[in-house]
Short mmCIF file of C-alpha atoms and ligand atoms in Angstrom, two decimals:
data_model
loop_
_atom_site.label_atom_id
_atom_site.label_comp_id
_atom_site.label_asym_id
_atom_site.label_seq_id
_atom_site.Cartn_x
_atom_site.Cartn_y
_atom_site.Cartn_z
CA UNK A 258 8.19 58.76 -23.01
CA UNK A 259 8.49 62.52 -23.49
CA UNK A 260 7.86 64.39 -20.24
CA UNK A 261 6.04 67.75 -20.21
CA UNK A 262 4.57 69.85 -17.41
CA UNK A 263 1.98 72.61 -17.60
CA UNK A 264 3.58 76.04 -17.71
CA UNK A 265 0.68 78.46 -17.71
CA UNK A 266 -2.06 79.11 -15.15
CA UNK A 267 -5.74 79.02 -16.01
CA UNK A 268 -5.80 82.83 -15.75
CA UNK A 269 -2.87 83.09 -18.22
CA UNK A 270 -4.73 80.82 -20.60
CA UNK A 271 -7.87 82.97 -20.43
CA UNK A 272 -5.76 86.08 -21.08
CA UNK A 273 -4.68 84.55 -24.39
CA UNK A 274 -8.31 84.08 -25.46
CA UNK A 275 -11.05 86.48 -26.51
CA UNK A 276 -14.71 85.92 -25.73
CA UNK A 277 -15.49 85.96 -29.48
CA UNK A 278 -12.82 83.34 -30.30
CA UNK A 279 -14.12 80.10 -31.76
CA UNK A 280 -12.03 77.63 -29.84
CA UNK A 281 -11.03 74.05 -30.66
CA UNK A 282 -9.26 71.90 -28.06
CA UNK A 283 -6.55 69.76 -29.69
CA UNK A 284 -5.28 66.95 -27.50
CA UNK A 285 -2.68 64.21 -27.94
CA UNK A 286 -3.40 60.71 -26.64
CA UNK A 287 0.19 59.51 -26.15
CA UNK A 288 3.02 60.72 -23.83
CA UNK A 289 1.26 63.90 -22.73
CA UNK A 290 -1.77 61.89 -21.61
CA UNK A 291 0.45 59.98 -19.18
CA UNK A 292 1.84 63.32 -17.97
CA UNK A 293 -1.74 64.17 -16.90
CA UNK A 294 -2.26 66.94 -19.46
CA UNK A 295 -3.48 65.41 -22.74
CA UNK A 296 -6.05 62.71 -23.48
CA UNK A 297 -9.79 62.94 -23.71
CA UNK A 298 -10.79 63.47 -20.06
CA UNK A 299 -8.58 66.52 -19.62
CA UNK A 300 -9.98 67.98 -22.83
CA UNK A 301 -13.51 67.62 -21.43
CA UNK A 302 -12.42 69.12 -18.12
CA UNK A 303 -10.93 72.19 -19.78
CA UNK A 304 -13.92 72.48 -22.09
CA UNK A 305 -16.26 72.61 -19.06
CA UNK A 306 -14.10 75.19 -17.29
CA UNK A 307 -13.92 77.49 -20.30
CA UNK A 308 -17.62 77.08 -21.15
CA UNK A 309 -18.57 77.93 -17.57
CA UNK A 310 -16.50 81.12 -17.99
CA UNK A 311 -18.36 82.12 -21.17
CA UNK A 312 -15.87 81.00 -23.85
CA UNK A 313 -17.11 79.57 -27.14
CA UNK A 314 -15.75 76.03 -27.55
CA UNK A 315 -16.81 74.83 -30.99
CA UNK A 316 -15.16 71.42 -30.82
CA UNK A 317 -12.50 69.12 -29.51
CA UNK A 318 -10.22 66.69 -31.29
CA UNK A 319 -8.20 63.79 -29.91
CA UNK A 320 -5.16 62.78 -31.97
CA UNK A 321 -3.25 59.54 -31.41
CA UNK A 322 0.17 61.15 -32.02
CA UNK A 323 -0.11 64.92 -32.33
CA UNK A 324 3.53 65.47 -33.32
CA UNK A 325 3.03 63.49 -36.55
CA UNK A 326 2.44 66.12 -39.22
CA UNK A 327 0.65 63.76 -41.64
CA UNK A 328 -1.78 62.65 -38.91
CA UNK A 329 -2.49 66.22 -37.82
CA UNK A 330 -3.17 67.18 -41.45
CA UNK A 331 -5.54 64.22 -41.87
CA UNK A 332 -7.52 65.26 -38.79
CA UNK A 333 -7.76 68.83 -40.05
CA UNK A 334 -9.04 67.68 -43.46
CA UNK A 335 -11.33 64.84 -42.30
CA UNK A 336 -14.83 65.08 -43.73
CA UNK A 337 -16.53 65.30 -40.31
CA UNK A 338 -14.21 67.97 -38.94
CA UNK A 339 -13.00 70.21 -41.75
CA UNK A 340 -15.80 72.79 -41.29
CA UNK A 341 -15.07 73.01 -37.57
CA UNK A 342 -11.37 73.64 -38.23
CA UNK A 343 -12.14 76.22 -40.93
CA UNK A 344 -14.38 78.13 -38.52
CA UNK A 345 -11.95 77.96 -35.56
CA UNK A 346 -9.96 81.06 -34.62
CA UNK A 347 -8.04 79.58 -31.69
CA UNK A 348 -6.55 76.13 -31.09
CA UNK A 349 -5.56 75.17 -27.54
CA UNK A 350 -2.88 72.46 -27.65
CA UNK A 351 -2.89 69.82 -24.93
CA UNK A 352 0.24 68.35 -26.51
CA UNK A 353 3.98 68.40 -25.89
CA UNK A 354 6.02 71.18 -27.52
CA UNK A 355 6.63 69.00 -30.61
CA UNK A 356 2.87 68.56 -30.95
CA UNK A 357 2.44 72.30 -30.51
CA UNK A 358 4.94 73.06 -33.30
CA UNK A 359 3.13 70.59 -35.55
CA UNK A 360 -0.21 72.27 -34.78
CA UNK A 361 1.35 75.70 -35.47
CA UNK A 362 2.36 74.55 -38.96
CA UNK A 363 -0.94 72.82 -39.68
CA UNK A 364 -3.05 75.76 -38.42
CA UNK A 365 -0.75 78.57 -39.59
CA UNK A 366 -3.68 80.99 -40.05
CA UNK A 367 -4.94 80.62 -36.45
CA UNK A 368 -3.97 81.49 -32.91
CA UNK A 369 -2.36 78.30 -31.55
CA UNK A 370 -1.89 78.26 -27.78
CA UNK A 371 0.72 76.21 -25.95
CA UNK A 372 0.12 75.18 -22.34
CA UNK A 373 3.16 72.99 -21.56
CA UNK A 374 6.91 73.02 -21.31
CA UNK A 375 8.61 69.83 -22.52
CA UNK A 376 11.49 68.97 -20.22
CA UNK A 377 13.02 65.66 -21.24
CA UNK A 378 12.51 61.91 -21.40
CA UNK A 379 11.26 59.61 -18.67
CA UNK A 380 8.93 56.81 -17.65
CA UNK A 381 5.48 56.21 -16.27
CA UNK A 382 5.55 54.45 -12.90
CA UNK A 383 2.58 52.89 -11.13
CA UNK A 384 3.44 54.31 -7.70
CA UNK A 385 4.91 57.74 -8.52
CA UNK A 386 3.16 58.50 -11.79
CA UNK A 387 5.32 60.07 -14.53
CA UNK A 388 8.99 60.66 -13.72
CA UNK A 389 11.78 62.45 -15.60
CA UNK A 390 15.06 60.54 -15.96
CA UNK A 391 16.86 62.34 -18.82
CA UNK A 392 16.29 66.10 -18.58
CA UNK A 393 16.96 68.43 -21.52
CA UNK A 394 20.08 70.59 -21.15
CA UNK A 395 18.20 73.88 -20.63
CA UNK A 396 16.79 72.57 -17.32
CA UNK A 397 20.28 72.45 -15.76
CA UNK A 398 19.26 69.14 -14.10
CA UNK A 399 21.44 66.03 -13.91
CA UNK A 400 20.45 62.68 -15.42
CA UNK A 401 18.65 60.74 -12.66
CA UNK A 402 17.90 57.02 -12.93
CA UNK A 403 15.52 57.15 -9.96
CA UNK A 404 13.64 59.90 -11.77
CA UNK A 405 12.41 63.35 -10.73
CA UNK A 406 8.75 63.36 -9.70
CA UNK A 407 6.33 66.02 -10.96
CA UNK A 408 6.01 67.91 -7.64
CA UNK A 409 9.83 68.04 -7.45
CA UNK A 410 10.13 69.26 -11.05
CA UNK A 411 7.38 71.82 -10.64
CA UNK A 412 9.24 73.33 -7.72
CA UNK A 413 12.67 73.29 -9.39
CA UNK A 414 11.50 74.61 -12.76
CA UNK A 415 8.59 76.86 -11.69
CA UNK A 416 5.99 74.80 -13.53
CA UNK A 417 2.63 73.30 -12.45
CA UNK A 418 2.57 69.65 -11.28
CA UNK A 419 -1.08 68.99 -12.24
CA UNK A 420 -3.63 69.86 -14.90
CA UNK A 421 -5.74 73.03 -14.62
CA UNK A 422 -7.56 73.24 -11.28
CA UNK A 423 -10.19 70.50 -11.17
CA UNK A 424 -12.21 72.31 -8.47
CA UNK A 425 -13.02 75.11 -10.85
CA UNK A 426 -14.37 72.56 -13.34
CA UNK A 427 -16.77 71.20 -10.75
CA UNK A 428 -18.74 74.44 -10.92
CA UNK A 429 -21.04 73.41 -13.72
CA UNK A 430 -23.26 75.60 -15.82
CA UNK A 431 -26.53 75.03 -13.97
CA UNK A 432 -28.65 76.32 -16.90
CA UNK A 433 -27.79 73.17 -18.77
CA UNK A 434 -28.61 70.77 -15.92
CA UNK A 435 -31.59 68.44 -15.77
CA UNK A 436 -32.96 66.28 -12.92
CA UNK A 437 -33.52 62.56 -13.11
CA UNK A 438 -33.40 59.48 -10.89
CA UNK A 439 -30.86 56.69 -11.20
CA UNK A 440 -31.52 53.59 -9.10
CA UNK A 441 -34.17 55.62 -7.19
CA UNK A 442 -31.60 58.26 -6.24
CA UNK A 443 -32.14 61.91 -7.29
CA UNK A 444 -29.34 62.97 -9.64
CA UNK A 445 -28.45 65.78 -12.02
CA UNK A 446 -26.95 65.54 -15.49
CA UNK A 447 -26.16 67.89 -18.34
CA UNK A 448 -28.34 68.11 -21.44
CA UNK A 449 -26.70 66.05 -24.18
CA UNK A 450 -25.18 63.47 -21.83
CA UNK A 451 -25.88 59.78 -22.34
CA UNK A 452 -27.15 57.67 -19.45
CA UNK A 453 -23.61 56.25 -19.12
CA UNK A 454 -22.10 59.75 -18.83
CA UNK A 455 -24.79 60.79 -16.34
CA UNK A 456 -24.02 57.70 -14.27
CA UNK A 457 -20.29 58.46 -14.35
CA UNK A 458 -20.97 62.06 -13.34
CA UNK A 459 -22.97 60.77 -10.36
CA UNK A 460 -20.37 58.09 -9.40
CA UNK A 461 -22.61 55.20 -10.47
CA UNK A 462 -20.68 52.39 -12.13
CA UNK A 463 -22.28 50.74 -15.18
CA UNK A 464 -20.44 47.71 -16.62
CA UNK A 465 -19.29 48.15 -20.20
CA UNK A 466 -16.86 46.76 -22.78
CA UNK A 467 -17.57 48.42 -26.12
CA UNK A 468 -17.92 51.94 -24.65
CA UNK A 469 -14.96 54.26 -24.32
CA UNK A 470 -15.44 57.89 -23.43
CA UNK A 471 -13.43 59.29 -26.32
CA UNK A 472 -15.04 57.16 -29.05
CA UNK A 473 -18.43 57.30 -30.75
CA UNK A 474 -20.70 54.78 -28.96
CA UNK A 475 -21.52 51.63 -30.89
CA UNK A 476 -23.70 49.79 -28.33
CA UNK A 477 -22.73 46.30 -29.44
CA UNK A 478 -21.69 44.49 -26.24
CA UNK A 479 -25.06 45.00 -24.47
CA UNK A 480 -23.39 44.94 -21.04
CA UNK A 481 -24.62 48.42 -20.16
CA UNK A 482 -28.30 47.72 -20.86
CA UNK A 483 -30.57 49.40 -18.32
CA UNK A 484 -34.26 49.95 -17.64
CA UNK A 485 -35.96 53.26 -18.31
CA UNK A 486 -39.50 53.85 -17.02
CA UNK A 487 -41.94 53.95 -19.95
CA UNK A 488 -39.63 52.02 -22.35
CA UNK A 489 -40.74 48.49 -23.29
CA UNK A 490 -37.22 47.31 -24.14
CA UNK A 491 -33.94 47.60 -22.23
CA UNK A 492 -31.85 50.50 -23.55
CA UNK A 493 -28.03 50.78 -23.91
CA UNK A 494 -26.75 53.33 -21.37
CA UNK A 495 -23.80 54.21 -23.61
CA UNK A 496 -25.95 55.40 -26.50
CA UNK A 497 -29.17 56.69 -24.93
CA UNK A 498 -29.41 60.41 -24.14
CA UNK A 499 -30.83 61.51 -20.80
CA UNK A 500 -33.97 63.65 -20.56
CA UNK A 501 -35.67 65.62 -17.80
CA UNK A 502 -37.29 63.43 -15.08
CA UNK A 503 -36.04 60.17 -16.61
CA UNK A 504 -36.27 57.23 -14.19
CA UNK A 505 -33.39 54.84 -14.78
CA UNK A 506 -32.49 51.50 -13.19
CA UNK A 507 -28.96 50.30 -13.95
CA UNK A 508 -28.81 47.46 -11.46
CA UNK A 509 -31.25 44.76 -10.38
CA UNK A 510 -31.30 40.95 -10.33
CA UNK A 511 -32.58 40.65 -13.89
CA UNK A 512 -29.94 43.00 -15.36
CA UNK A 513 -27.13 41.39 -13.36
CA UNK A 514 -28.18 37.91 -14.51
CA UNK A 515 -28.18 39.03 -18.16
CA UNK A 516 -24.71 40.60 -17.71
CA UNK A 517 -23.31 37.40 -16.25
CA UNK A 518 -24.51 35.46 -19.28
CA UNK A 519 -22.96 38.01 -21.66
CA UNK A 520 -19.64 37.80 -19.83
CA UNK A 521 -19.67 34.01 -19.85
CA UNK A 522 -20.32 34.10 -23.61
CA UNK A 523 -17.35 36.47 -24.04
CA UNK A 524 -15.16 34.09 -22.05
CA UNK A 525 -16.34 31.09 -24.07
CA UNK A 526 -15.39 32.80 -27.31
CA UNK A 527 -11.93 33.41 -25.99
CA UNK A 528 -8.74 31.57 -25.11
CA UNK A 529 -8.60 32.14 -21.37
CA UNK A 530 -4.97 32.30 -20.21
CA UNK A 531 -4.94 35.36 -17.98
CA UNK A 532 -1.85 34.29 -16.03
CA UNK A 533 0.40 34.61 -19.07
CA UNK A 534 -1.61 37.19 -21.01
CA UNK A 535 0.23 40.49 -21.47
CA UNK A 536 -2.93 42.38 -20.64
CA UNK A 537 -2.55 41.00 -17.11
CA UNK A 538 0.27 43.55 -16.69
CA UNK A 539 -0.73 46.93 -15.30
CA UNK A 540 1.00 48.52 -18.26
CA UNK A 541 0.37 51.87 -19.81
CA UNK A 542 -2.64 50.49 -21.68
CA UNK A 543 -4.28 49.44 -18.41
CA UNK A 544 -5.51 46.11 -17.08
CA UNK A 545 -7.80 43.71 -18.89
CA UNK A 546 -11.33 45.08 -18.59
CA UNK A 547 -12.82 41.69 -19.37
CA UNK A 548 -10.86 40.09 -16.55
CA UNK A 549 -11.95 42.86 -14.13
CA UNK A 550 -15.61 42.37 -15.06
CA UNK A 551 -15.30 38.61 -14.64
CA UNK A 552 -13.91 39.23 -11.15
CA UNK A 553 -16.62 41.80 -10.31
CA UNK A 554 -19.30 39.29 -11.30
CA UNK A 555 -17.58 36.44 -9.45
CA UNK A 556 -17.58 34.23 -12.55
CA UNK A 557 -15.52 31.08 -11.95
CA UNK A 558 -16.50 29.15 -15.07
CA UNK A 559 -18.60 29.52 -18.18
CA UNK A 560 -21.66 27.33 -18.84
CA UNK A 561 -21.08 27.67 -22.61
CA UNK A 562 -18.84 25.49 -24.73
CA UNK A 563 -15.45 27.11 -25.19
CA UNK A 564 -14.22 27.89 -28.69
CA UNK A 565 -10.83 26.19 -28.77
CA UNK A 566 -10.00 27.01 -32.39
CA UNK A 567 -6.73 28.93 -32.48
CA UNK A 568 -6.19 31.70 -35.00
CA UNK A 569 -2.62 32.78 -35.83
CA UNK A 570 -1.18 35.60 -33.71
CA UNK A 571 0.16 38.51 -35.78
CA UNK A 572 3.54 39.70 -34.47
CA UNK A 573 4.56 41.42 -37.71
CA UNK A 574 4.14 44.99 -36.41
CA UNK A 575 7.19 46.59 -34.78
CA UNK A 576 5.06 48.05 -31.99
CA UNK A 577 2.06 45.80 -31.33
CA UNK A 578 0.96 42.18 -31.18
CA UNK A 579 -2.50 41.16 -32.38
CA UNK A 580 -4.00 37.98 -30.95
CA UNK A 581 -7.42 37.49 -32.60
CA UNK A 582 -8.18 34.65 -30.18
CA UNK A 583 -8.70 37.24 -27.44
CA UNK A 584 -10.87 39.57 -29.50
CA UNK A 585 -14.40 40.05 -28.13
CA UNK A 586 -15.51 42.07 -31.19
CA UNK A 587 -16.21 45.22 -29.21
CA UNK A 588 -15.02 47.39 -32.12
CA UNK A 589 -13.14 49.89 -29.96
CA UNK A 590 -9.93 49.46 -31.98
CA UNK A 591 -11.81 49.95 -35.26
CA UNK A 592 -13.32 53.21 -34.00
CA UNK A 593 -10.01 54.36 -32.43
CA UNK A 594 -8.15 53.75 -35.69
CA UNK A 595 -10.77 55.79 -37.55
CA UNK A 596 -11.50 58.54 -35.03
CA UNK A 597 -8.28 59.01 -33.03
CA UNK A 598 -5.71 57.86 -35.59
CA UNK A 599 -7.70 59.09 -38.62
CA UNK A 600 -6.55 55.95 -40.51
CA UNK A 601 -9.46 53.52 -40.98
CA UNK A 602 -7.00 50.64 -41.19
CA UNK A 603 -9.04 48.18 -39.10
CA UNK A 604 -12.31 46.42 -39.86
CA UNK A 605 -14.23 43.28 -38.95
CA UNK A 606 -13.74 40.12 -41.01
CA UNK A 607 -15.45 36.69 -40.95
CA UNK A 608 -18.88 35.87 -39.59
CA UNK A 609 -20.44 34.42 -36.44
CA UNK A 610 -18.06 33.02 -33.84
CA UNK A 611 -15.11 33.63 -36.21
CA UNK A 612 -15.71 37.39 -36.37
CA UNK A 613 -12.58 39.30 -35.47
CA UNK A 614 -10.72 42.42 -36.39
CA UNK A 615 -8.19 42.59 -39.21
CA UNK A 616 -5.77 45.22 -40.43
CA UNK A 617 -5.96 46.46 -44.03
CA UNK A 618 -9.00 44.25 -44.85
CA UNK A 619 -7.16 41.05 -43.81
CA UNK A 620 -3.45 41.65 -44.13
CA UNK A 621 -0.64 41.36 -41.62
CA UNK A 622 -0.21 44.57 -39.66
CA UNK A 623 3.16 45.33 -41.25
CA UNK A 624 1.64 44.97 -44.72
CA UNK A 625 -1.27 47.27 -43.95
CA UNK A 626 -1.42 51.07 -43.81
CA UNK A 627 -0.81 51.02 -40.01
CA UNK A 628 1.13 54.09 -38.89
CA UNK A 629 2.10 52.37 -35.58
CA UNK A 630 0.41 55.03 -33.47
CA UNK A 631 -0.91 52.59 -30.79
CA UNK A 632 -4.40 54.15 -30.66
CA UNK A 633 -5.88 50.64 -31.07
CA UNK A 634 -3.67 49.31 -28.26
CA UNK A 635 -4.93 51.96 -25.84
CA UNK A 636 -8.52 51.29 -26.90
CA UNK A 637 -8.53 47.47 -26.69
CA UNK A 638 -10.17 46.29 -23.42
CA UNK A 639 -8.66 42.77 -23.63
CA UNK A 640 -5.32 41.23 -24.50
CA UNK A 641 -6.19 41.11 -28.22
CA UNK A 642 -4.08 44.12 -29.26
CA UNK A 643 -1.20 44.80 -26.92
CA UNK A 644 1.98 46.79 -27.08
CA UNK A 645 4.95 44.64 -28.09
CA UNK A 646 7.14 46.08 -25.35
CA UNK A 647 4.84 44.60 -22.67
CA UNK A 648 5.07 41.04 -24.01
CA UNK A 649 6.74 38.27 -22.09
CA UNK A 650 7.52 40.58 -19.17
CA UNK A 651 5.38 38.49 -16.78
CA UNK A 652 5.27 39.63 -13.17
CA UNK A 653 8.59 41.47 -13.51
CA UNK A 654 6.40 44.29 -14.68
CA UNK A 655 4.75 44.42 -11.26
CA UNK A 656 8.16 44.66 -9.58
CA UNK A 657 9.64 47.40 -11.74
CA UNK A 658 6.33 49.20 -12.30
CA UNK A 659 7.89 51.17 -15.09
CA UNK A 660 6.85 51.93 -18.63
CA UNK A 661 9.74 52.93 -20.81
CA UNK A 662 9.89 54.04 -24.41
S1 LIG B 884 -7.61 39.08 -22.56
FE1 LIG B 884 -8.12 39.36 -20.41
S2 LIG B 884 -9.54 37.72 -19.94
FE2 LIG B 884 -8.48 37.19 -21.83
S3 LIG B 884 -6.68 35.98 -21.23
FE3 LIG B 884 -6.01 38.09 -21.36
S4 LIG B 884 -6.24 38.87 -19.27
FE4 LIG B 884 -7.47 37.01 -19.39
S1 LIG B 885 -4.06 49.87 -36.64
FE1 LIG B 885 -2.17 51.07 -36.73
S2 LIG B 885 -2.88 53.10 -37.42
FE2 LIG B 885 -4.70 52.02 -36.67
S3 LIG B 885 -4.85 52.64 -34.51
FE3 LIG B 885 -3.69 50.71 -34.58
S4 LIG B 885 -1.54 51.38 -34.57
FE4 LIG B 885 -2.78 53.19 -35.17
S1 LIG B 886 -9.15 43.74 -31.00
FE1 LIG B 886 -9.69 44.53 -28.95
S2 LIG B 886 -10.65 46.52 -29.29
FE2 LIG B 886 -10.62 45.44 -31.25
S3 LIG B 886 -12.62 44.49 -31.39
FE3 LIG B 886 -11.20 42.96 -30.54
S4 LIG B 886 -11.36 43.18 -28.30
FE4 LIG B 886 -12.31 45.01 -29.21
S1 LIG B 887 -21.06 49.54 -23.35
FE1 LIG B 887 -23.05 49.98 -24.00
S2 LIG B 887 -23.53 48.39 -25.33
FE2 LIG B 887 -21.41 48.07 -24.86
#
């Protein structure tokens, strides 16, 4: 994993911008995300900070691997985004220096702003976060198998150990706030938020599988259904916008009962072998969200008949393993491949209980147009698409707590 630290302050960043700039945030979803600088959440955080300070953010773009020139070009030219990129005058890169150089070539007519210094190669550890083990020569640092931590590096190299100051982001633009109640508690949310986002902003947990913050909502798993006063039907929290004085209930006996049934159905459609499943490892792609939900809802067995039919596991890709038996058809990988990787290599095949995802309209991954960017791996909430490196590691992973690439 390439290790980068932030090297400019928020004030320095603002000094590089003009109030009449049309700004696009350009963020990588790979190494830099695990260094706490890239990814979707940091992009939203910086967007809020700059908006609150009167800057004109016209868009944000998440790229699976920002240093890949062909991918960056595809994002720039994509039908949905090309007007935004034409209009932009400034691009802020939440990428490593390679990603920055790629963005400079792709957007050679615009002001492209770098916010990091890339300092070498390292790992992501569960207890210490990212660490640097093989520093670049310019740092003057020795190779270190134990790894330099970010606070240590920030001090030695005069860099910043964290993303831009989160406290400043908390000061929201109150003009855009609305009032509503969630579970009979008075809350505020921003215009344009969905119920799910409003709940997250108010620290209210709503169960979900098909929702991921950086992807367009698809509302297919139905786990996030909630009640809204005045609506006859339950509404999906992930795809329903909030409005002034909305009265929302996300949790009661009826909703919880329905969620339990949905989870049991997901388990019944699925080969349940969590003890040996690679998604059981707290790897870089995170734990199994299905397993966590099953634990939260104290489900010990499913009342539905289990589908025992085994589909072949695809190990043809050099970087990932696809096990369709563990697919719950949430569609996150399909959307990630389209929206974050700009590839559109994944789609659903088959009908009914046999529905699952396939690469290249039903080819092996290595025979499809997969660019091995791992966006689908990061998006998958179960053990259906996992990174090859995490396979067959078992509990050793827990002992070493290290991700290495
Ligand atoms: S995908 Fe999740 S629920 Fe399914 S076997 Fe793996 S860990 Fe268990
Ligand atoms: S299928 Fe290939 S190109 Fe698409 S997101 Fe997955 S790794 Fe990237
Ligand atoms: S492979 Fe994973 S992300 Fe894709 S639809 Fe299946 S469970 Fe969802
Ligand atoms: S998370 Fe809303 S329907 Fe799946």
